[in-house]
Amino acid sequence: MSSILLKPGFAAARLARPTTLLRPLLASHFSTTPSAQREIQSVIVVGAGLMGAGIAQVAAQAQLNVTMVDLSPDQLQKGRDIIAASVRRVAKKKFPDDEGKQSEYVDRTWSFIETGTKAEAVVAGADLVVEAIVENIDTKQKLFMSLDAAAPKHTIFTSNTSSLPIAEIAKVTSEDRQARFAGLHFFNPVPAMKLVEIVKTDKVDTETYQSLVDVTNRIGKTSVACKDTPGFIVNRLLVPYMMESLRIVERGEASLEDIDVAMKLGAGFPMGPIELSDVSKVCLPVNFVGLDTLKSIVEGWAREGKVEPAFVKPVKQLTDLVAKGHFGRKTGKGFYEYVGPNGARVGAAKK
Ligand code: CAA
Ligand code: NAD
């Protein structure tokens, strides 16, 4: 039984998808790939949440053949809704005065996206798997174990994990696959953030790394390389910074509003650290990092014991908020409080 579900109304647009015959021409136009390396043309994104939907979108915008997979048609619909809102925004920016071209761009992007509910059933045609499912090592390992058995030899596996060691996730796959297994860490909101971290384990081979550099270039992102260390580059710096901002509040040295204003106007950051841990203004109703995620990253690091203890020292107010289910904007309350359908911020939350 096929697990592919096509978005209704896009059958015609999909006819415009490049044929197998044309793909090598497109590939040679975009690629700087050495001949020993395989060009990545088809991508499976597992997880149609905030990150998976964003990754599927940017890959499709770059005319890669994408299959976005999630557990149920309902979850897939949520992913499609995220893409629909974002791709319209991108199209408006690209063609501000031409509604016809905007629609063409949107339809063309959708024509590169298929969806399904069983990754194992579609992985046979994939050059690259990008996993963006729930941040849980057992669930990720279970997924990759079953994909390893079903995928062709050449398929590259990647995880978008924020905080789990890539080698730990990869170790359930064969030795051969571990040579083609890396971290591919995108940032939120994916369509707007230009960076991708490529996380190299001790086992990953040079061709795999180069293929990942090429594919991130093709989707319009800049890549940086990093070893498989806690938080890679960005989160290793960002998470302790966010935690220290909460400690400033805890010590009563400054208010959360003033800390956010200080870092925006004094350091040129687009969002203050508490805002960043609490909210999203662009991808409602989801959050950026979320207090639950922040706490779980710090606790994971504390357990692993590889990060300075001072960086992972708990913050009582964070622990209390998460225990009460106040994860930030997505739940209406975090350090700040939010109201209304768009979750507009109404000020610091009452304790
Ligand atoms: N889809 C498409 N485009 C989007 C978008 C979306 N969902 N969200 C933003 N954009 C684009 C806008 O079109 C706009 O493009 P131009 O500048 O080219 O016109 C640009 O992004 C800026 O958007 P806005 O003008 O609407 O809003 P802004 O200037 O306030 O910027 C922001 C919004 C880009 C989110 C900015 O506030 C920002 O950079 N914030 C920090 C985000 C951040 O730090 N993310 C990383 C979180 S950590 C992480 O992701 C890693 C992890 O593992 C947890
Ligand atoms: P999310 O909760 O929005 O989406 C996760 C999706 O995965 C859900 O739709 C869920 O139904 C689906 N899923 C769960 N198990 C599955 C399975 N076995 N097979 C198929 N689908 C499954 O989460 P998110 O924020 O998109 O995060 C996804 C991953 O990206 C996590 O590893 C997270 O650490 C990482 N990440 C998140 C951010 C962020 O700011 N949210 C940034 C970078 C990386």
CSV table of C-alpha atoms and ligand atoms in Angstrom, one decimal:
chain,number,residue,atom,x,y,z
A,1,MET,CA,0.0,0.0,0.0
A,2,SER,CA,1.4,3.3,-1.0
A,3,SER,CA,2.1,5.8,1.8
A,4,ILE,CA,2.3,8.8,-0.5
A,5,LEU,CA,-0.3,11.5,-0.1
A,6,LEU,CA,-0.3,14.2,-2.6
A,7,LYS,CA,-1.5,17.7,-1.8
A,8,PRO,CA,-4.9,18.1,-3.4
A,9,GLY,CA,-4.8,20.5,-6.4
A,10,PHE,CA,-1.1,20.2,-7.0
A,11,ALA,CA,-1.3,17.3,-9.5
A,12,ALA,CA,-1.1,19.7,-12.4
A,13,ALA,CA,1.8,21.7,-11.0
A,14,ARG,CA,3.7,18.5,-10.3
A,15,LEU,CA,3.7,17.9,-14.1
A,16,ALA,CA,6.1,20.8,-14.3
A,17,ARG,CA,8.5,19.1,-12.0
A,18,PRO,CA,11.7,18.4,-14.0
A,19,THR,CA,11.8,15.0,-15.6
A,20,THR,CA,14.5,12.5,-14.9
A,21,LEU,CA,15.9,13.5,-18.3
A,22,LEU,CA,16.2,17.2,-17.4
A,23,ARG,CA,17.6,16.7,-13.9
A,24,PRO,CA,21.2,16.1,-14.9
A,25,LEU,CA,21.1,19.4,-16.8
A,26,LEU,CA,19.8,21.2,-13.7
A,27,ALA,CA,22.3,19.4,-11.6
A,28,SER,CA,25.3,20.4,-13.8
A,29,HIS,CA,24.1,24.0,-13.7
A,30,PHE,CA,24.1,24.0,-9.9
A,31,SER,CA,26.8,21.6,-8.9
A,32,THR,CA,30.5,21.8,-8.2
A,33,THR,CA,30.4,18.1,-7.3
A,34,PRO,CA,33.5,15.9,-7.9
A,35,SER,CA,32.7,13.0,-10.2
A,36,ALA,CA,33.1,10.3,-7.4
A,37,GLN,CA,30.4,12.0,-5.5
A,38,ARG,CA,26.7,11.6,-6.1
A,39,GLU,CA,24.5,14.6,-6.7
A,40,ILE,CA,21.7,15.0,-4.2
A,41,GLN,CA,18.4,15.3,-6.0
A,42,SER,CA,15.9,13.7,-3.8
A,43,VAL,CA,15.4,14.4,-0.1
A,44,ILE,CA,13.2,12.8,2.5
A,45,VAL,CA,12.4,15.1,5.4
A,46,VAL,CA,11.1,13.1,8.4
A,47,GLY,CA,9.0,15.2,10.8
A,48,ALA,CA,6.6,17.9,9.4
A,49,GLY,CA,6.8,20.1,12.5
A,50,LEU,CA,8.2,23.6,12.6
A,51,MET,CA,11.7,22.6,11.5
A,52,GLY,CA,10.8,19.7,9.1
A,53,ALA,CA,8.3,21.9,7.3
A,54,GLY,CA,10.9,24.7,6.9
A,55,ILE,CA,13.5,22.3,5.6
A,56,ALA,CA,11.1,20.7,3.1
A,57,GLN,CA,10.2,24.2,2.0
A,58,VAL,CA,13.7,25.5,1.3
A,59,ALA,CA,14.7,22.2,-0.4
A,60,ALA,CA,11.7,22.4,-2.7
A,61,GLN,CA,12.4,26.1,-3.4
A,62,ALA,CA,15.8,24.9,-4.6
A,63,GLN,CA,14.0,22.4,-6.9
A,64,LEU,CA,15.1,19.3,-5.0
A,65,ASN,CA,12.5,16.5,-5.0
A,66,VAL,CA,11.2,16.4,-1.5
A,67,THR,CA,9.0,13.9,0.4
A,68,MET,CA,7.9,15.2,3.8
A,69,VAL,CA,6.9,12.4,6.2
A,70,ASP,CA,5.1,12.5,9.5
A,71,LEU,CA,3.1,10.1,11.6
A,72,SER,CA,-0.4,11.0,10.4
A,73,PRO,CA,-2.3,13.0,7.7
A,74,ASP,CA,-3.2,15.6,10.4
A,75,GLN,CA,0.5,16.2,11.3
A,76,LEU,CA,1.3,16.5,7.6
A,77,GLN,CA,-1.5,19.1,7.2
A,78,LYS,CA,0.1,21.1,10.0
A,79,GLY,CA,3.4,21.0,8.1
A,80,ARG,CA,1.7,22.0,4.9
A,81,ASP,CA,0.1,25.0,6.7
A,82,ILE,CA,3.5,26.2,7.9
A,83,ILE,CA,4.9,25.9,4.4
A,84,ALA,CA,1.9,27.6,2.8
A,85,ALA,CA,2.2,30.7,5.0
A,86,SER,CA,5.9,30.9,4.6
A,87,VAL,CA,6.2,30.3,0.9
A,88,ARG,CA,3.6,32.9,0.2
A,89,ARG,CA,5.7,35.3,2.2
A,90,VAL,CA,8.9,34.4,0.2
A,91,ALA,CA,7.0,34.7,-3.1
A,92,LYS,CA,5.7,38.2,-2.2
A,93,LYS,CA,9.3,39.3,-1.4
A,94,LYS,CA,10.7,37.8,-4.6
A,95,PHE,CA,8.0,39.3,-6.9
A,96,PRO,CA,6.5,42.3,-4.9
A,97,ASP,CA,4.6,43.7,-7.9
A,98,ASP,CA,3.6,40.6,-9.8
A,99,GLU,CA,0.9,38.4,-8.3
A,100,GLY,CA,1.1,36.0,-11.3
A,101,LYS,CA,4.7,35.3,-10.7
A,102,GLN,CA,4.0,34.9,-7.0
A,103,SER,CA,1.4,32.2,-7.7
A,104,GLU,CA,3.8,30.5,-10.2
A,105,TYR,CA,6.5,30.4,-7.6
A,106,VAL,CA,4.2,29.0,-4.9
A,107,ASP,CA,2.8,26.3,-7.3
A,108,ARG,CA,6.3,25.4,-8.5
A,109,THR,CA,7.5,25.0,-5.0
A,110,TRP,CA,4.6,22.7,-4.1
A,111,SER,CA,5.2,20.7,-7.2
A,112,PHE,CA,8.5,19.5,-5.7
A,113,ILE,CA,6.8,18.3,-2.5
A,114,GLU,CA,5.2,15.0,-1.9
A,115,THR,CA,4.1,13.7,1.5
A,116,GLY,CA,3.8,10.4,3.2
A,117,THR,CA,3.3,8.7,6.5
A,118,LYS,CA,5.9,5.9,6.2
A,119,ALA,CA,9.5,6.9,5.8
A,120,GLU,CA,10.6,3.3,5.2
A,121,ALA,CA,8.3,3.0,2.2
A,122,VAL,CA,9.8,6.0,0.4
A,123,VAL,CA,13.4,5.9,1.4
A,124,ALA,CA,14.4,3.7,-1.5
A,125,GLY,CA,14.3,6.7,-3.8
A,126,ALA,CA,16.2,9.1,-1.5
A,127,ASP,CA,19.7,10.5,-1.8
A,128,LEU,CA,19.4,12.3,1.5
A,129,VAL,CA,17.4,11.8,4.7
A,130,VAL,CA,17.0,14.8,7.0
A,131,GLU,CA,15.4,13.8,10.3
A,132,ALA,CA,13.6,16.5,12.2
A,133,ILE,CA,11.4,14.5,14.6
A,134,VAL,CA,10.9,14.8,18.3
A,135,GLU,CA,14.1,15.4,20.4
A,136,ASN,CA,14.3,12.0,21.9
A,137,ILE,CA,17.2,9.6,21.3
A,138,ASP,CA,15.3,6.4,21.5
A,139,THR,CA,12.7,7.6,18.9
A,140,LYS,CA,15.4,8.9,16.6
A,141,GLN,CA,17.4,5.6,16.9
A,142,LYS,CA,14.3,3.5,16.2
A,143,LEU,CA,13.6,5.5,13.1
A,144,PHE,CA,17.2,5.3,11.7
A,145,MET,CA,17.4,1.6,12.5
A,146,SER,CA,14.4,0.9,10.3
A,147,LEU,CA,15.5,3.3,7.6
A,148,ASP,CA,19.0,1.8,7.4
A,149,ALA,CA,17.5,-1.6,6.5
A,150,ALA,CA,15.3,0.0,3.7
A,151,ALA,CA,17.6,2.7,2.2
A,152,PRO,CA,20.0,2.2,-0.7
A,153,LYS,CA,23.7,2.1,0.1
A,154,HIS,CA,24.4,5.6,-1.1
A,155,THR,CA,21.7,7.4,0.9
A,156,ILE,CA,23.1,10.0,3.3
A,157,PHE,CA,21.4,10.1,6.7
A,158,THR,CA,21.4,13.4,8.7
A,159,SER,CA,19.8,14.6,11.9
A,160,ASN,CA,18.6,18.1,12.7
A,161,THR,CA,18.9,17.5,16.5
A,162,SER,CA,19.6,20.6,18.6
A,163,SER,CA,21.3,18.8,21.4
A,164,LEU,CA,21.8,15.0,21.0
A,165,PRO,CA,25.2,13.6,20.0
A,166,ILE,CA,25.1,12.6,16.3
A,167,ALA,CA,27.4,9.5,16.9
A,168,GLU,CA,25.0,8.2,19.5
A,169,ILE,CA,22.0,8.5,17.1
A,170,ALA,CA,24.1,7.0,14.3
A,171,LYS,CA,25.5,4.0,16.2
A,172,VAL,CA,22.3,1.9,15.6
A,173,THR,CA,23.1,1.9,11.8
A,174,SER,CA,25.6,-0.2,9.9
A,175,GLU,CA,29.3,0.8,9.8
A,176,ASP,CA,28.9,1.8,6.1
A,177,ARG,CA,26.0,4.0,6.9
A,178,GLN,CA,27.9,5.7,9.8
A,179,ALA,CA,30.4,6.8,7.2
A,180,ARG,CA,27.4,8.6,5.5
A,181,PHE,CA,25.8,9.9,8.7
A,182,ALA,CA,26.2,13.5,9.9
A,183,GLY,CA,24.4,16.3,11.7
A,184,LEU,CA,22.6,18.9,9.4
A,185,HIS,CA,21.5,21.5,11.9
A,186,PHE,CA,19.1,24.2,10.5
A,187,PHE,CA,18.0,27.3,12.5
A,188,ASN,CA,14.5,28.6,13.3
A,189,PRO,CA,12.8,30.1,11.3
A,190,VAL,CA,14.4,27.9,8.5
A,191,PRO,CA,13.4,30.0,5.5
A,192,ALA,CA,15.0,33.1,7.1
A,193,MET,CA,18.1,31.8,8.9
A,194,LYS,CA,21.0,31.5,6.5
A,195,LEU,CA,23.1,29.0,8.5
A,196,VAL,CA,23.4,25.3,8.5
A,197,GLU,CA,25.9,23.5,10.8
A,198,ILE,CA,27.3,20.3,9.3
A,199,VAL,CA,28.3,18.1,12.2
A,200,LYS,CA,31.1,15.7,11.5
A,201,THR,CA,31.5,12.5,13.6
A,202,ASP,CA,34.8,10.7,13.7
A,203,LYS,CA,33.3,8.2,11.2
A,204,VAL,CA,31.8,10.4,8.5
A,205,ASP,CA,33.7,10.3,5.1
A,206,THR,CA,34.9,13.3,3.0
A,207,GLU,CA,32.5,12.6,0.1
A,208,THR,CA,29.5,12.7,2.4
A,209,TYR,CA,30.7,16.0,4.0
A,210,GLN,CA,31.2,17.5,0.5
A,211,SER,CA,27.8,16.4,-0.6
A,212,LEU,CA,26.3,18.1,2.4
A,213,VAL,CA,28.2,21.3,1.7
A,214,ASP,CA,27.0,21.2,-1.9
A,215,VAL,CA,23.4,20.6,-1.0
A,216,THR,CA,23.3,23.4,1.6
A,217,ASN,CA,24.8,25.8,-0.9
A,218,ARG,CA,22.2,24.7,-3.4
A,219,ILE,CA,19.4,25.5,-1.0
A,220,GLY,CA,20.8,29.0,-0.5
A,221,LYS,CA,22.4,28.5,3.0
A,222,THR,CA,25.9,28.9,4.2
A,223,SER,CA,27.4,25.9,6.0
A,224,VAL,CA,29.9,25.7,8.7
A,225,ALA,CA,31.7,22.5,9.9
A,226,CYS,CA,31.8,21.4,13.5
A,227,LYS,CA,32.8,18.4,15.5
A,228,ASP,CA,30.2,16.3,17.2
A,229,THR,CA,30.3,18.2,20.5
A,230,PRO,CA,27.5,19.4,22.8
A,231,GLY,CA,25.5,22.2,21.1
A,232,PHE,CA,27.9,22.2,18.1
A,233,ILE,CA,28.8,25.9,17.6
A,234,VAL,CA,25.6,28.0,17.8
A,235,ASN,CA,23.8,26.3,20.7
A,236,ARG,CA,27.1,25.9,22.7
A,237,LEU,CA,27.3,29.7,22.8
A,238,LEU,CA,23.6,30.6,22.7
A,239,VAL,CA,22.3,28.3,25.4
A,240,PRO,CA,24.7,29.4,28.2
A,241,TYR,CA,24.1,33.0,27.1
A,242,MET,CA,20.3,32.5,27.5
A,243,MET,CA,20.7,30.8,30.8
A,244,GLU,CA,23.0,33.5,32.2
A,245,SER,CA,20.4,36.1,31.2
A,246,LEU,CA,17.9,34.2,33.4
A,247,ARG,CA,20.4,34.2,36.2
A,248,ILE,CA,20.7,38.0,36.0
A,249,VAL,CA,16.9,38.1,36.6
A,250,GLU,CA,17.1,35.5,39.4
A,251,ARG,CA,19.8,37.6,41.2
A,252,GLY,CA,17.6,40.7,40.8
A,253,GLU,CA,20.2,42.6,38.9
A,254,ALA,CA,18.0,43.7,36.0
A,255,SER,CA,14.4,43.1,34.7
A,256,LEU,CA,13.8,40.7,31.8
A,257,GLU,CA,12.5,43.6,29.6
A,258,ASP,CA,15.7,45.6,30.2
A,259,ILE,CA,17.9,42.6,29.5
A,260,ASP,CA,16.1,42.1,26.1
A,261,VAL,CA,16.4,45.8,25.3
A,262,ALA,CA,20.0,45.8,26.3
A,263,MET,CA,21.1,43.0,24.0
A,264,LYS,CA,19.1,44.3,21.1
A,265,LEU,CA,20.3,47.9,21.3
A,266,GLY,CA,23.6,47.3,22.9
A,267,ALA,CA,24.8,44.3,21.1
A,268,GLY,CA,22.8,44.4,17.9
A,269,PHE,CA,21.0,41.1,18.4
A,270,PRO,CA,17.7,40.8,16.5
A,271,MET,CA,16.0,39.4,19.6
A,272,GLY,CA,16.9,39.6,23.3
A,273,PRO,CA,17.9,36.4,25.1
A,274,ILE,CA,14.7,36.0,27.1
A,275,GLU,CA,12.5,36.8,24.1
A,276,LEU,CA,14.4,34.2,22.1
A,277,SER,CA,13.9,31.5,24.8
A,278,ASP,CA,10.2,32.4,25.2
A,279,VAL,CA,8.7,33.4,21.9
A,280,SER,CA,8.3,33.6,18.2
A,281,LYS,CA,6.8,36.5,16.3
A,282,VAL,CA,7.0,34.8,13.0
A,283,CYS,CA,6.0,31.2,13.2
A,284,LEU,CA,2.9,31.3,15.4
A,285,PRO,CA,1.7,29.4,17.3
A,286,VAL,CA,5.1,27.7,17.8
A,287,ASN,CA,8.0,29.1,19.6
A,288,PHE,CA,11.7,29.6,18.9
A,289,VAL,CA,13.5,27.7,21.4
A,290,GLY,CA,10.8,27.3,24.1
A,291,LEU,CA,11.5,27.0,27.9
A,292,ASP,CA,10.9,23.2,27.9
A,293,THR,CA,13.6,22.8,25.1
A,294,LEU,CA,16.0,25.1,26.8
A,295,LYS,CA,15.7,23.2,30.1
A,296,SER,CA,16.0,19.9,28.4
A,297,ILE,CA,19.2,20.9,26.5
A,298,VAL,CA,20.8,22.1,29.7
A,299,GLU,CA,19.8,19.0,31.6
A,300,GLY,CA,21.2,16.8,28.8
A,301,TRP,CA,24.5,18.6,28.9
A,302,ALA,CA,24.6,18.3,32.7
A,303,ARG,CA,24.1,14.5,32.4
A,304,GLU,CA,26.8,14.1,29.7
A,305,GLY,CA,29.2,16.1,31.9
A,306,LYS,CA,31.1,17.6,28.9
A,307,VAL,CA,30.2,21.2,29.4
A,308,GLU,CA,31.4,23.6,32.2
A,309,PRO,CA,29.2,23.0,35.3
A,310,ALA,CA,28.7,26.8,35.7
A,311,PHE,CA,27.0,26.9,32.2
A,312,VAL,CA,24.4,24.2,33.1
A,313,LYS,CA,23.6,25.4,36.6
A,314,PRO,CA,19.7,25.3,36.9
A,315,VAL,CA,17.6,28.4,37.2
A,316,LYS,CA,14.8,28.0,39.7
A,317,GLN,CA,12.2,30.2,37.8
A,318,LEU,CA,12.9,28.2,34.6
A,319,THR,CA,12.4,24.9,36.4
A,320,ASP,CA,9.2,26.2,38.1
A,321,LEU,CA,7.7,27.5,34.8
A,322,VAL,CA,8.4,24.3,32.9
A,323,ALA,CA,6.9,22.2,35.8
A,324,LYS,CA,3.7,24.3,35.5
A,325,GLY,CA,3.6,23.8,31.8
A,326,HIS,CA,4.5,27.4,31.0
A,327,PHE,CA,6.8,26.9,28.0
A,328,GLY,CA,6.7,30.4,26.6
A,329,ARG,CA,4.5,31.8,23.8
A,330,LYS,CA,3.3,28.5,22.6
A,331,THR,CA,1.4,28.0,25.9
A,332,GLY,CA,0.5,31.7,26.4
A,333,LYS,CA,2.9,32.1,29.3
A,334,GLY,CA,6.6,31.9,30.0
A,335,PHE,CA,8.8,34.7,31.4
A,336,TYR,CA,6.4,36.9,29.4
A,337,GLU,CA,2.7,36.6,29.1
A,338,TYR,CA,0.8,36.5,25.7
A,339,VAL,CA,-2.8,37.0,24.7
A,340,GLY,CA,-5.0,36.8,21.6
A,341,PRO,CA,-4.9,34.7,18.5
A,342,ASN,CA,-1.4,36.0,17.5
A,343,GLY,CA,-0.1,35.6,21.0
A,344,ALA,CA,0.8,39.3,21.3
A,345,ARG,CA,3.0,40.0,24.3
A,346,VAL,CA,1.4,41.8,27.2
A,347,GLY,CA,4.3,42.1,29.5
A,348,ALA,CA,6.2,40.2,32.2
A,349,ALA,CA,4.2,37.2,33.5
A,350,LYS,CA,2.9,37.5,37.1
A,351,LYS,CA,4.6,35.0,39.3
B,1,CAA,N1,9.2,32.4,6.3
B,1,CAA,C1,9.8,33.1,5.3
B,1,CAA,N2,10.5,34.3,5.5
B,1,CAA,C2,10.6,34.7,6.8
B,1,CAA,C3,10.1,34.0,7.9
B,1,CAA,C4,9.3,32.8,7.6
B,1,CAA,N3,8.8,32.0,8.5
B,1,CAA,N4,10.4,34.6,9.0
B,1,CAA,C5,11.1,35.7,8.7
B,1,CAA,N5,11.3,35.7,7.4
B,1,CAA,C6,12.1,36.7,6.6
B,1,CAA,C7,11.3,37.9,6.3
B,1,CAA,O1,10.7,37.8,5.0
B,1,CAA,C8,12.4,39.0,6.2
B,1,CAA,O2,13.2,38.9,5.0
B,1,CAA,P1,14.0,40.2,4.5
B,1,CAA,O3,14.8,40.8,5.6
B,1,CAA,O4,14.8,39.7,3.4
B,1,CAA,O5,12.9,41.2,4.1
B,1,CAA,C9,13.3,38.5,7.3
B,1,CAA,O6,13.1,37.1,7.5
B,1,CAA,C10,13.1,39.3,8.6
B,1,CAA,O7,11.7,39.1,9.0
B,1,CAA,P2,10.8,40.3,9.6
B,1,CAA,O8,11.2,41.6,9.0
B,1,CAA,O9,9.4,39.9,9.5
B,1,CAA,O10,11.1,40.3,11.1
B,1,CAA,P3,12.4,40.6,11.9
B,1,CAA,O11,13.3,41.6,11.2
B,1,CAA,O12,11.9,40.9,13.2
B,1,CAA,O13,13.2,39.2,11.9
B,1,CAA,C11,13.8,37.1,12.6
B,1,CAA,C12,12.6,38.1,12.3
B,1,CAA,C13,14.5,36.7,11.3
B,1,CAA,C14,13.1,35.9,13.2
B,1,CAA,C15,14.7,37.8,13.6
B,1,CAA,O14,14.0,38.3,14.7
B,1,CAA,C16,15.8,36.9,14.1
B,1,CAA,O15,16.8,36.6,13.5
B,1,CAA,N6,15.6,36.4,15.4
B,1,CAA,C17,16.6,35.5,16.0
B,1,CAA,C18,16.3,34.1,15.5
B,1,CAA,C19,17.3,33.1,16.1
B,1,CAA,O16,18.2,33.4,16.8
B,1,CAA,N7,17.1,31.9,15.6
B,1,CAA,C20,17.9,30.8,16.1
B,1,CAA,C21,17.2,30.1,17.3
B,1,CAA,S1,18.2,28.8,17.9
B,1,CAA,C22,17.9,27.5,16.8
B,1,CAA,O17,17.1,27.6,15.9
B,1,CAA,C23,18.7,26.3,17.1
B,1,CAA,C24,18.2,25.3,17.9
B,1,CAA,O18,18.7,24.2,17.8
B,1,CAA,C25,17.2,25.6,19.0
B,2,NAD,P1,8.0,19.7,16.3
B,2,NAD,O1,7.5,19.2,17.5
B,2,NAD,O2,7.5,21.0,15.7
B,2,NAD,O3,7.9,18.6,15.1
B,2,NAD,C1,8.3,17.3,15.3
B,2,NAD,C2,7.4,16.5,14.3
B,2,NAD,O4,8.0,15.2,14.3
B,2,NAD,C3,6.0,16.4,14.8
B,2,NAD,O5,5.1,16.8,13.7
B,2,NAD,C4,5.8,14.9,15.1
B,2,NAD,O6,4.5,14.4,14.8
B,2,NAD,C5,6.8,14.3,14.2
B,2,NAD,N1,7.3,12.9,14.6
B,2,NAD,C6,7.6,12.5,15.8
B,2,NAD,N2,8.0,11.2,15.8
B,2,NAD,C7,8.0,10.9,14.4
B,2,NAD,C8,8.4,9.7,13.7
B,2,NAD,N3,8.8,8.6,14.4
B,2,NAD,N4,8.2,9.7,12.4
B,2,NAD,C9,7.8,10.8,11.7
B,2,NAD,N5,7.5,11.9,12.4
B,2,NAD,C10,7.6,12.0,13.7
B,2,NAD,O7,9.6,19.8,16.5
B,2,NAD,P2,10.7,20.8,15.9
B,2,NAD,O8,10.8,22.1,16.6
B,2,NAD,O9,10.4,20.9,14.4
B,2,NAD,O10,12.0,20.0,16.1
B,2,NAD,C11,12.4,18.9,15.4
B,2,NAD,C12,13.9,18.6,15.6
B,2,NAD,O11,14.6,19.8,15.2
B,2,NAD,C13,14.3,18.3,17.0
B,2,NAD,O12,15.3,17.4,17.0
B,2,NAD,C14,14.8,19.7,17.5
B,2,NAD,O13,15.7,19.5,18.6
B,2,NAD,C15,15.4,20.2,16.3
B,2,NAD,N6,15.6,21.7,16.2
B,2,NAD,C16,14.6,22.5,16.7
B,2,NAD,C17,14.7,23.9,16.6
B,2,NAD,C18,13.6,24.8,17.1
B,2,NAD,O14,13.9,26.0,17.3
B,2,NAD,N7,12.4,24.3,17.2
B,2,NAD,C19,15.8,24.4,16.0
B,2,NAD,C20,16.8,23.5,15.5
B,2,NAD,C21,16.7,22.2,15.6
